[in-house]
Amino acid sequence: MCREYLFLPNYLGQTIGACQIKTYICDMKPVKLLPLLPLLRIVLALILGIIIGDAVGERVPMAVWLGLAAVVVGVAFLVRKGWEWLQGVCIMGATLLLGAALMTGENRHNAPLSTPQDLDYEAVVMSKPTVRGRTLRCDLAITRIGQRLLHRPILVKAAILRDTATNRWQQLRLGDGLQARSKLDAPRSFYAASHFDYVRWLRSHGFRAQTFIYYSHWHKASVSMAPLSRFARFRLRALLFRQRLLARYRLLGLDSQQLAVVAAMTLGDRSGISQATKEAYSVSGASHVLALSGLHLGIIYAILTMLLGWNRRWRWLSQTIILAGIWMFVVLVGLPPSAIRSATMLSLCSLCILLGRQQVSVNTLAFAALVMLVAHPSNLWDVGFQMSFMAVLAIMVYFRPLFHLLTLQNPLSRWFWGLTVVSFAAQIGTAPLVIYYFGRYSCYFLLTNFVVIPTTTLILYGAVALLLSAPFLPLQKAIALCLAHLATFLNSALATFARLPGASIEGICINTLQLYLIYIVILSLTVLTSYALKIRTQKHLEAFFK
């Protein structure tokens, strides 16, 4: 009897005898998922090691983890022929120990910092200062404490009390140096009713402290940037260039919320979005378009490919330029995890195309996760990282089987059905996380995406056209006017969806165990449905051969 098999549409179309097809199907080996996805196993072992390293903390030094990993690797090299399974176990064990070592090292470098009294220090403003109530909020990189120049800067979340008499705070800009005096406090969370761990979020982004600076205890100054790494200085210059682009947007006549939405979608700057606009996007299920992700980078990749990738003879050069442009854009928008993941996957897919090799999507996704977690293990607890990878993984798993449920010939109907399936598949992967972190489920997400995705595509195309038309001011103003109308339409449409009856289910509260159980149920239903479809297909084939 046949055991597990793969459905073979390509073979059924070939001119070979029915007996040959039957023999081929029945003689196939059972299909095993994990052996086909080696990088997935490696990533799972690394994730387990990161969790263990975070739980153990500094009780086990990093050197112990690395020493154990070296011993396990040595055992793997000594394994004799016939014991390959032991070699595989050793590789997985070494990966687990490496994850624990990386997490231990990162926790040590990003340990919370608190001082009992005020310090005199010099710092560089690393983010755009924004007004919050009576304070000015920004990120600081402390480069000198007292007379001591630091070897590694200390990242701090700062709140500066505004002096309304002199308005001196209005002169503070991204990249400025300042001298200040304040007390550094260990980060503390203020989201009591949420599972979002603000302290962990700060640590995962490298922040070791937070501080409140009185308005008379700071002034702008020329400070040394030597403690900043080359990458940090390069990122700072990229953010300054982004500020110039945003200033260009303002000069072209975009109003506050039009500018805020276009800036968020094209440059990753969400500082200007009002709370009402954020709420409308959240309730309608469109928050993902305000965070740069695979949708945005995929559109930009398609634009650059159309502009540069038309000649196959120069495809190596064109792909190199395209990927360089993609990564420059990722740096420009501030290196969010979702954009890094998307750029890594695009790079791998591009390399696979150039080498003429078959693309294994889940392996590609696993490699992207591997790169990001090795470089920065705390990414594992970043909400954007989790939701980004779960959305892409769900699309990879569910898109094809769901899309083929309907056979459509009309291109427009196929497009609508494909968009519906992509939205539904991504929702399967991310809905439990949205409920867990935000206590909300958006009921009209399918309807929302029919408006959001086409409009976002047009906005991104318009933003590229806006930059290319810089020498032609009248044309640039016309494009800016179109962008303004698109942003206004999108904001109005999502506000309307948010006001519909039953737009979202609020106040949902689940704990961590329930989150895991939901994903286990989803996985179990997926596996059972897959086996049921295989059994059904097998019966049809056996009936055909009788």
Coordinates of C-alpha atoms in Angstrom, one line a residue:
M1 CA 0.0 0.0 0.0
C2 CA 1.1 3.6 -0.5
R3 CA 2.2 5.5 2.5
E4 CA 2.5 9.3 2.6
Y5 CA 3.1 10.9 -0.7
L6 CA 3.3 14.2 -2.5
F7 CA 0.7 15.3 -5.1
L8 CA 2.4 15.3 -8.5
P9 CA 0.6 17.6 -11.0
N10 CA 3.7 17.8 -13.2
Y11 CA 4.1 14.1 -13.5
L12 CA 0.4 13.5 -14.3
G13 CA 0.8 15.7 -17.4
Q14 CA 3.7 13.7 -18.8
T15 CA 3.3 11.0 -21.5
I16 CA 4.1 8.0 -19.4
G17 CA 2.0 5.0 -18.6
A18 CA -0.5 4.8 -15.8
C19 CA 1.4 1.9 -14.3
Q20 CA 4.6 3.9 -14.1
I21 CA 2.7 6.7 -12.2
K22 CA 1.1 4.3 -9.8
T23 CA 4.5 2.6 -9.1
Y24 CA 6.2 5.9 -8.6
I25 CA 3.5 7.1 -6.1
C26 CA 3.4 3.9 -4.1
D27 CA 7.2 3.5 -3.8
M28 CA 7.7 7.0 -2.5
K29 CA 9.3 7.4 1.0
P30 CA 7.3 9.1 3.8
V31 CA 7.7 12.8 3.6
K32 CA 9.4 14.3 6.6
L33 CA 9.2 18.0 7.2
L34 CA 12.2 18.8 9.4
P35 CA 14.9 17.0 7.3
L36 CA 13.7 19.2 4.3
L37 CA 14.1 22.3 6.5
P38 CA 17.6 22.1 8.2
L39 CA 17.7 25.8 9.0
L40 CA 14.4 25.6 10.8
R41 CA 15.9 23.1 13.2
I42 CA 18.9 25.3 13.7
V43 CA 16.7 28.3 14.4
L44 CA 14.5 26.4 16.9
A45 CA 17.6 25.2 18.8
L46 CA 19.0 28.8 18.8
I47 CA 15.7 30.2 20.1
L48 CA 15.6 27.6 22.9
G49 CA 19.1 28.5 23.8
I50 CA 18.3 32.2 23.9
I51 CA 15.3 31.5 26.2
I52 CA 17.5 29.4 28.5
G53 CA 20.2 32.0 28.6
D54 CA 17.8 34.7 29.5
A55 CA 16.2 32.6 32.2
V56 CA 19.5 31.7 33.8
G57 CA 20.8 35.2 33.5
E58 CA 24.3 36.0 34.8
R59 CA 24.4 32.9 37.1
V60 CA 26.2 31.1 34.3
P61 CA 29.1 33.1 32.7
M62 CA 29.2 33.5 29.0
A63 CA 32.6 31.7 28.9
V64 CA 31.0 28.5 30.4
W65 CA 28.4 28.4 27.6
L66 CA 31.1 28.9 25.0
G67 CA 33.3 26.3 26.6
L68 CA 30.5 23.7 26.6
A69 CA 29.7 24.6 23.0
A70 CA 33.3 24.0 22.0
V71 CA 33.3 20.6 23.7
V72 CA 30.1 19.5 22.0
V73 CA 31.5 20.6 18.6
G74 CA 34.6 18.6 19.3
V75 CA 32.5 15.5 20.1
A76 CA 30.7 16.0 16.7
F77 CA 34.0 15.9 14.9
L78 CA 35.0 12.6 16.7
V79 CA 31.8 10.8 15.7
R80 CA 32.5 7.8 13.6
K81 CA 30.6 6.6 10.5
G82 CA 27.2 5.1 11.3
W83 CA 26.6 7.5 14.2
E84 CA 25.5 10.5 12.1
W85 CA 22.4 11.0 14.2
L86 CA 24.7 11.7 17.2
Q87 CA 26.6 14.3 15.1
G88 CA 23.2 16.0 14.3
V89 CA 22.4 16.0 18.0
C90 CA 25.7 17.6 18.8
I91 CA 25.2 20.3 16.2
M92 CA 21.8 21.1 17.6
G93 CA 23.3 21.2 21.2
A94 CA 26.1 23.4 20.2
T95 CA 23.6 25.8 18.5
L96 CA 21.5 25.8 21.7
L97 CA 24.6 26.6 23.9
L98 CA 25.6 29.4 21.4
G99 CA 22.2 31.0 21.8
A100 CA 22.5 30.9 25.6
A101 CA 26.0 32.5 25.4
L102 CA 24.9 35.2 23.0
M103 CA 21.9 36.1 25.2
T104 CA 24.1 36.1 28.4
G105 CA 26.5 38.4 26.7
E106 CA 23.9 40.8 25.5
N107 CA 22.2 40.9 28.9
R108 CA 25.5 41.8 30.5
H109 CA 26.1 44.7 28.0
N110 CA 22.6 46.0 28.4
A111 CA 22.3 45.6 32.1
P112 CA 20.0 48.4 33.7
L113 CA 22.0 51.4 35.0
S114 CA 21.0 53.5 38.0
T115 CA 22.9 56.2 39.8
P116 CA 22.2 57.4 43.4
Q117 CA 22.8 61.0 42.5
D118 CA 23.0 63.5 39.6
L119 CA 25.8 63.1 37.1
D120 CA 27.4 65.6 34.7
Y121 CA 27.7 64.1 31.3
E122 CA 27.9 64.8 27.6
A123 CA 25.5 63.2 25.1
V124 CA 24.4 63.1 21.5
V125 CA 20.8 63.3 20.5
M126 CA 20.1 60.1 18.6
S127 CA 16.4 60.6 17.7
K128 CA 14.1 63.4 16.6
P129 CA 12.9 65.3 19.7
T130 CA 9.1 65.2 20.1
V131 CA 6.8 67.1 22.3
R132 CA 4.9 65.1 24.9
G133 CA 2.9 67.3 27.3
R134 CA 5.3 69.5 29.1
T135 CA 8.4 67.5 28.2
L136 CA 10.6 67.0 25.1
R137 CA 11.3 63.3 24.5
C138 CA 14.4 62.0 22.7
D139 CA 17.0 59.3 22.8
L140 CA 20.5 60.2 24.1
A141 CA 23.8 58.4 23.7
I142 CA 26.0 59.4 26.6
T143 CA 29.6 59.6 25.5
R144 CA 31.3 61.2 28.5
I145 CA 30.6 61.1 32.3
G146 CA 32.4 63.8 34.2
Q147 CA 35.9 63.8 32.7
R148 CA 35.9 60.2 31.6
L149 CA 35.3 59.5 27.9
L150 CA 33.4 56.2 27.6
H151 CA 34.6 53.4 25.4
R152 CA 31.0 52.4 24.7
P153 CA 28.1 55.0 24.7
I154 CA 25.2 54.5 27.1
L155 CA 21.7 54.8 25.4
V156 CA 19.2 56.6 27.5
K157 CA 15.5 57.5 27.1
A158 CA 15.3 61.2 28.1
A159 CA 12.5 63.5 29.1
I160 CA 13.5 67.2 29.1
L161 CA 11.3 69.7 30.8
R162 CA 10.3 72.5 28.4
D163 CA 11.1 76.1 29.3
T164 CA 8.1 78.0 27.9
A165 CA 9.7 81.3 28.7
T166 CA 12.7 81.1 26.4
N167 CA 11.6 78.2 24.1
R168 CA 15.2 77.1 24.1
W169 CA 14.0 73.5 23.6
Q170 CA 12.9 74.3 20.0
Q171 CA 16.5 74.6 18.9
L172 CA 17.4 71.0 19.9
R173 CA 17.8 68.8 16.8
L174 CA 18.7 65.2 15.9
G175 CA 22.5 64.9 16.0
D176 CA 23.1 67.8 18.4
G177 CA 25.5 67.5 21.3
L178 CA 24.5 68.6 24.7
Q179 CA 25.9 68.8 28.2
A180 CA 23.5 67.9 31.0
R181 CA 23.1 67.1 34.6
S182 CA 20.6 64.5 35.8
K183 CA 20.1 61.2 37.6
L184 CA 20.0 58.0 35.7
D185 CA 17.2 55.6 36.6
A186 CA 16.7 52.0 35.7
P187 CA 13.9 51.5 33.1
R188 CA 10.5 50.8 34.5
S189 CA 7.3 49.7 32.8
F190 CA 4.1 51.7 32.8
Y191 CA 1.9 49.4 30.8
A192 CA 0.3 47.6 33.8
A193 CA -2.8 46.3 31.9
S194 CA -0.8 44.9 29.0
H195 CA 1.5 42.0 28.3
F196 CA 3.8 44.5 26.5
D197 CA 7.0 44.5 28.5
Y198 CA 8.4 48.0 28.1
V199 CA 11.5 47.3 30.2
R200 CA 12.4 44.3 28.0
W201 CA 11.6 46.4 24.9
L202 CA 14.1 49.1 26.0
R203 CA 16.8 46.5 26.8
S204 CA 16.3 44.8 23.4
H205 CA 16.9 48.2 21.7
G206 CA 20.0 48.8 23.8
F207 CA 18.6 51.3 26.3
R208 CA 20.1 51.0 29.8
A209 CA 18.5 53.9 31.6
Q210 CA 15.9 56.7 31.5
T211 CA 16.3 60.2 32.9
F212 CA 14.4 63.4 33.5
I213 CA 16.4 66.6 32.8
Y214 CA 15.3 69.9 34.3
Y215 CA 15.1 72.8 31.8
S216 CA 18.0 74.7 33.4
H217 CA 20.2 71.6 33.6
W218 CA 21.2 71.3 30.0
H219 CA 22.6 73.3 27.1
K220 CA 23.8 72.5 23.6
A221 CA 27.5 71.9 23.2
S222 CA 30.1 70.4 20.9
V223 CA 30.8 66.9 22.2
S224 CA 33.0 64.0 21.1
M225 CA 31.4 61.3 19.0
A226 CA 34.4 59.0 19.3
P227 CA 32.6 56.5 21.5
L228 CA 29.9 56.0 18.8
S229 CA 30.6 53.1 16.5
R230 CA 31.0 53.7 12.7
F231 CA 27.7 52.1 12.2
A232 CA 26.0 54.4 14.7
R233 CA 27.5 57.4 13.1
F234 CA 26.5 56.2 9.6
R235 CA 22.9 55.6 10.9
L236 CA 22.9 59.1 12.4
R237 CA 23.9 60.6 9.1
A238 CA 21.1 58.6 7.4
L239 CA 18.6 59.8 9.9
L240 CA 19.7 63.4 9.3
F241 CA 19.2 62.9 5.5
R242 CA 15.7 61.5 6.4
Q243 CA 15.0 64.8 8.2
R244 CA 15.9 66.7 5.1
L245 CA 13.5 64.6 3.1
L246 CA 10.7 65.2 5.6
A247 CA 11.4 69.0 5.4
R248 CA 11.0 68.7 1.7
Y249 CA 7.6 67.0 2.2
R250 CA 6.5 70.0 4.4
L251 CA 7.6 72.5 1.7
L252 CA 5.4 70.7 -0.8
G253 CA 2.3 71.6 1.1
L254 CA 1.3 68.3 2.9
D255 CA -0.7 69.0 6.0
S256 CA 0.0 67.5 9.4
Q257 CA -1.8 64.1 9.2
Q258 CA -1.2 63.8 5.4
L259 CA 2.5 64.3 6.1
A260 CA 2.5 62.0 9.1
V261 CA 1.0 59.1 7.2
V262 CA 3.2 59.5 4.1
A263 CA 6.3 59.9 6.3
A264 CA 5.5 56.8 8.2
M265 CA 4.8 54.7 5.0
T266 CA 7.8 55.9 3.1
L267 CA 10.4 57.0 5.6
G268 CA 9.4 55.1 8.8
D269 CA 8.9 58.3 10.8
R270 CA 5.7 57.9 12.9
S271 CA 6.4 60.7 15.3
G272 CA 3.8 63.1 13.7
I273 CA 0.9 60.7 13.8
S274 CA -1.9 61.8 16.1
Q275 CA -3.4 59.5 18.7
A276 CA -6.8 59.6 16.8
T277 CA -5.1 58.5 13.6
K278 CA -3.3 55.7 15.4
E279 CA -6.5 54.5 17.0
A280 CA -8.4 54.5 13.6
Y281 CA -5.6 52.4 12.0
S282 CA -5.5 50.1 15.0
V283 CA -9.3 49.5 15.3
S284 CA -9.6 49.0 11.5
G285 CA -6.7 46.5 11.5
A286 CA -4.4 48.6 9.3
S287 CA -1.6 49.4 11.8
H288 CA 0.8 47.2 9.9
V289 CA 1.0 49.7 7.0
L290 CA 2.5 52.3 9.4
A291 CA 5.4 50.0 10.3
L292 CA 7.7 49.3 7.4
S293 CA 7.6 45.6 6.5
G294 CA 7.7 43.2 3.7
L295 CA 4.8 45.0 1.9
H296 CA 6.7 48.2 1.6
L297 CA 10.1 46.7 0.8
G298 CA 8.5 44.4 -1.7
I299 CA 7.0 47.3 -3.5
I300 CA 10.3 49.2 -3.5
Y301 CA 12.1 46.1 -4.7
A302 CA 9.6 45.9 -7.6
I303 CA 10.1 49.6 -8.5
L304 CA 13.9 49.3 -8.5
T305 CA 13.7 46.0 -10.6
M306 CA 11.6 47.8 -13.2
L307 CA 14.1 50.6 -13.3
L308 CA 17.3 48.6 -13.3
G309 CA 16.6 44.9 -13.8
W310 CA 15.4 44.8 -17.4
N311 CA 18.7 43.6 -18.9
R312 CA 19.5 40.0 -18.1
R313 CA 23.1 40.4 -19.3
W314 CA 23.8 42.8 -16.5
R315 CA 21.6 41.2 -13.9
W316 CA 24.4 40.6 -11.4
L317 CA 25.3 44.3 -11.4
S318 CA 21.6 45.4 -11.4
Q319 CA 20.7 43.1 -8.5
T320 CA 23.7 44.4 -6.6
I321 CA 22.6 48.0 -7.1
I322 CA 19.0 47.1 -6.2
L323 CA 20.0 45.3 -3.0
A324 CA 22.3 48.1 -2.0
G325 CA 19.4 50.5 -2.5
I326 CA 17.2 48.3 -0.4
W327 CA 19.7 48.1 2.5
M328 CA 20.3 51.9 2.3
F329 CA 16.6 52.4 2.7
V330 CA 16.5 50.1 5.7
V331 CA 19.3 52.1 7.3
L332 CA 17.5 55.4 6.4
V333 CA 14.3 54.3 8.2
G334 CA 16.1 53.4 11.4
L335 CA 16.6 49.6 11.1
P336 CA 13.3 48.3 12.4
P337 CA 13.3 44.4 12.7
S338 CA 10.5 44.0 10.2
A339 CA 12.5 45.9 7.6
I340 CA 15.7 44.0 8.3
R341 CA 13.9 40.7 8.0
S342 CA 12.3 41.7 4.7
A343 CA 15.6 43.0 3.3
T344 CA 17.4 39.8 4.4
M345 CA 14.8 37.6 2.7
L346 CA 14.9 39.8 -0.5
S347 CA 18.7 39.4 -0.5
L348 CA 18.5 35.6 -0.2
C349 CA 15.8 35.3 -2.8
S350 CA 17.8 37.5 -5.2
L351 CA 20.9 35.4 -4.6
C352 CA 18.9 32.2 -5.3
I353 CA 17.6 33.6 -8.5
L354 CA 21.0 34.7 -9.7
L355 CA 22.5 31.2 -8.9
G356 CA 19.5 29.5 -10.5
R357 CA 18.8 27.5 -7.4
Q358 CA 15.4 26.4 -6.1
Q359 CA 14.0 28.7 -3.4
V360 CA 12.9 27.0 -0.2
S361 CA 10.8 29.7 1.4
V362 CA 10.7 28.5 5.0
N363 CA 14.5 27.9 4.9
T364 CA 14.9 31.5 3.6
L365 CA 12.8 32.8 6.4
A366 CA 14.7 30.7 8.9
F367 CA 18.0 32.0 7.7
A368 CA 16.7 35.6 8.0
A369 CA 15.7 34.8 11.6
L370 CA 19.1 33.1 12.2
V371 CA 21.0 36.2 11.1
M372 CA 18.9 38.6 13.1
L373 CA 19.0 36.5 16.3
V374 CA 22.8 35.9 16.1
A375 CA 23.4 39.6 15.6
H376 CA 20.9 40.6 18.3
P377 CA 19.4 37.8 20.4
S378 CA 16.9 40.2 22.2
N379 CA 15.1 40.6 18.9
L380 CA 13.2 37.4 19.9
W381 CA 11.1 39.5 22.4
D382 CA 10.5 42.4 20.0
V383 CA 6.8 42.5 19.1
G384 CA 7.5 43.7 15.6
F385 CA 9.9 40.8 15.1
Q386 CA 7.4 38.2 16.3
M387 CA 4.5 39.5 14.3
S388 CA 6.6 40.0 11.2
F389 CA 7.9 36.4 11.1
M390 CA 4.6 34.9 12.1
A391 CA 2.8 36.8 9.3
V392 CA 5.3 35.6 6.7
L393 CA 5.4 32.1 8.0
A394 CA 1.6 31.8 7.9
I395 CA 1.5 33.2 4.3
M396 CA 4.0 30.6 3.3
V397 CA 2.0 27.8 4.9
Y398 CA -1.6 28.7 4.0
F399 CA -1.5 30.8 0.9
R400 CA -1.1 28.1 -1.8
P401 CA -3.7 25.6 -0.5
L402 CA -6.2 28.3 0.2
F403 CA -5.7 30.1 -3.1
H404 CA -6.3 26.8 -5.0
L405 CA -9.6 26.3 -3.4
L406 CA -11.1 28.4 -6.2
T407 CA -10.2 28.1 -9.9
L408 CA -10.5 31.6 -11.4
Q409 CA -9.6 32.7 -14.9
N410 CA -10.4 36.4 -14.8
P411 CA -7.2 38.3 -13.8
L412 CA -9.1 40.8 -11.7
S413 CA -11.0 38.1 -9.8
R414 CA -7.7 36.2 -9.2
W415 CA -6.2 39.4 -7.8
F416 CA -9.1 40.0 -5.4
W417 CA -9.0 36.4 -4.3
G418 CA -5.2 36.4 -3.9
L419 CA -5.4 39.5 -1.8
T420 CA -8.1 38.0 0.3
V421 CA -6.1 34.8 0.9
V422 CA -2.9 36.7 1.8
S423 CA -4.8 38.9 4.3
F424 CA -6.5 35.9 5.8
A425 CA -3.3 33.8 6.0
A426 CA -1.4 36.7 7.7
Q427 CA -4.3 37.1 10.2
I428 CA -4.0 33.4 11.2
G429 CA -0.4 34.0 12.1
T430 CA -0.7 37.3 13.9
A431 CA -4.1 37.4 15.4
P432 CA -3.1 35.6 18.6
L433 CA -0.2 38.0 19.1
V434 CA -2.4 41.0 18.6
I435 CA -4.9 39.7 21.1
Y436 CA -2.1 38.9 23.6
Y437 CA -0.3 42.2 23.4
F438 CA -3.1 44.7 22.7
G439 CA -6.3 42.9 23.8
R440 CA -8.1 43.7 20.5
Y441 CA -9.3 41.9 17.4
S442 CA -10.2 43.8 14.3
C443 CA -13.2 42.3 12.6
Y444 CA -13.0 44.1 9.2
F445 CA -9.4 43.4 8.4
L446 CA -10.3 41.8 5.0
L447 CA -12.3 44.9 4.0
T448 CA -9.6 47.2 5.3
N449 CA -6.8 45.5 3.2
F450 CA -8.8 46.0 0.0
V451 CA -8.4 49.7 0.6
V452 CA -5.0 49.8 2.4
I453 CA -2.8 47.7 0.1
P454 CA -3.6 49.4 -3.3
T455 CA -3.5 52.9 -1.7
T456 CA -0.2 52.1 0.0
T457 CA 1.3 50.8 -3.3
L458 CA 0.3 54.1 -5.0
I459 CA 1.7 56.2 -2.1
L460 CA 5.1 54.4 -2.4
Y461 CA 5.2 54.7 -6.1
G462 CA 4.3 58.4 -5.7
A463 CA 7.1 58.9 -3.2
V464 CA 9.7 57.4 -5.6
A465 CA 8.3 59.6 -8.4
L466 CA 8.5 62.6 -5.9
L467 CA 12.2 62.1 -5.4
L468 CA 13.0 61.5 -9.1
S469 CA 11.1 64.7 -10.1
A470 CA 13.1 66.9 -7.8
P471 CA 14.7 69.0 -10.7
F472 CA 11.1 69.7 -12.0
L473 CA 9.4 71.7 -9.3
P474 CA 5.9 72.0 -11.0
L475 CA 5.8 68.2 -11.6
Q476 CA 7.0 67.5 -8.0
K477 CA 4.2 69.7 -6.6
A478 CA 1.6 67.9 -8.7
I479 CA 2.8 64.5 -7.5
A480 CA 2.8 65.9 -3.9
L481 CA -0.8 67.0 -4.4
C482 CA -1.7 63.4 -5.5
L483 CA 0.0 62.0 -2.4
A484 CA -2.0 64.4 -0.2
H485 CA -5.3 63.2 -1.7
L486 CA -4.3 59.6 -1.4
A487 CA -3.3 60.0 2.3
T488 CA -6.5 61.9 3.0
F489 CA -8.6 59.2 1.3
L490 CA -6.8 56.5 3.3
N491 CA -7.2 58.3 6.6
S492 CA -10.9 59.0 5.9
A493 CA -11.7 55.4 4.8
L494 CA -10.0 53.8 7.9
A495 CA -11.7 56.3 10.2
T496 CA -15.0 55.2 8.6
F497 CA -14.2 51.5 9.0
A498 CA -13.3 52.2 12.7
R499 CA -16.7 53.7 13.3
L500 CA -18.7 50.8 11.9
P501 CA -20.7 48.7 14.4
G502 CA -18.6 45.8 15.7
A503 CA -15.4 47.1 14.1
S504 CA -13.3 45.5 16.8
I505 CA -13.6 43.3 19.8
E506 CA -12.1 45.0 22.8
G507 CA -10.9 44.0 26.2
I508 CA -9.7 40.5 25.3
C509 CA -7.3 39.1 27.9
I510 CA -5.3 36.0 27.5
N511 CA -2.2 34.9 29.4
T512 CA 1.1 33.4 28.0
L513 CA 0.0 29.8 28.4
Q514 CA -3.3 30.5 26.5
L515 CA -1.3 32.1 23.7
Y516 CA 0.8 29.0 23.3
L517 CA -2.3 26.8 23.4
I518 CA -3.9 28.8 20.6
Y519 CA -0.9 28.3 18.4
I520 CA -0.8 24.6 19.3
V521 CA -4.5 24.3 18.3
I522 CA -3.8 26.2 15.0
L523 CA -0.8 23.9 14.3
S524 CA -2.8 20.7 15.1
L525 CA -5.7 21.8 12.9
T526 CA -3.3 22.5 10.1
V527 CA -1.6 19.1 10.4
L528 CA -5.0 17.2 10.6
T529 CA -6.4 19.1 7.6
S530 CA -3.2 18.4 5.6
Y531 CA -3.4 14.6 6.3
A532 CA -7.1 14.6 5.5
L533 CA -6.5 16.2 2.1
K534 CA -3.7 13.7 1.4
I535 CA -5.9 10.7 2.2
R536 CA -8.7 12.2 0.0
T537 CA -6.3 12.7 -2.9
Q538 CA -4.8 9.2 -2.4
K539 CA -8.3 7.6 -2.6
H540 CA -9.0 9.5 -5.8
L541 CA -5.7 8.3 -7.4
E542 CA -6.4 4.7 -6.3
A543 CA -9.9 4.9 -7.9
F544 CA -8.3 6.2 -11.1
F545 CA -5.9 3.2 -11.3
K546 CA -8.5 0.5 -10.6

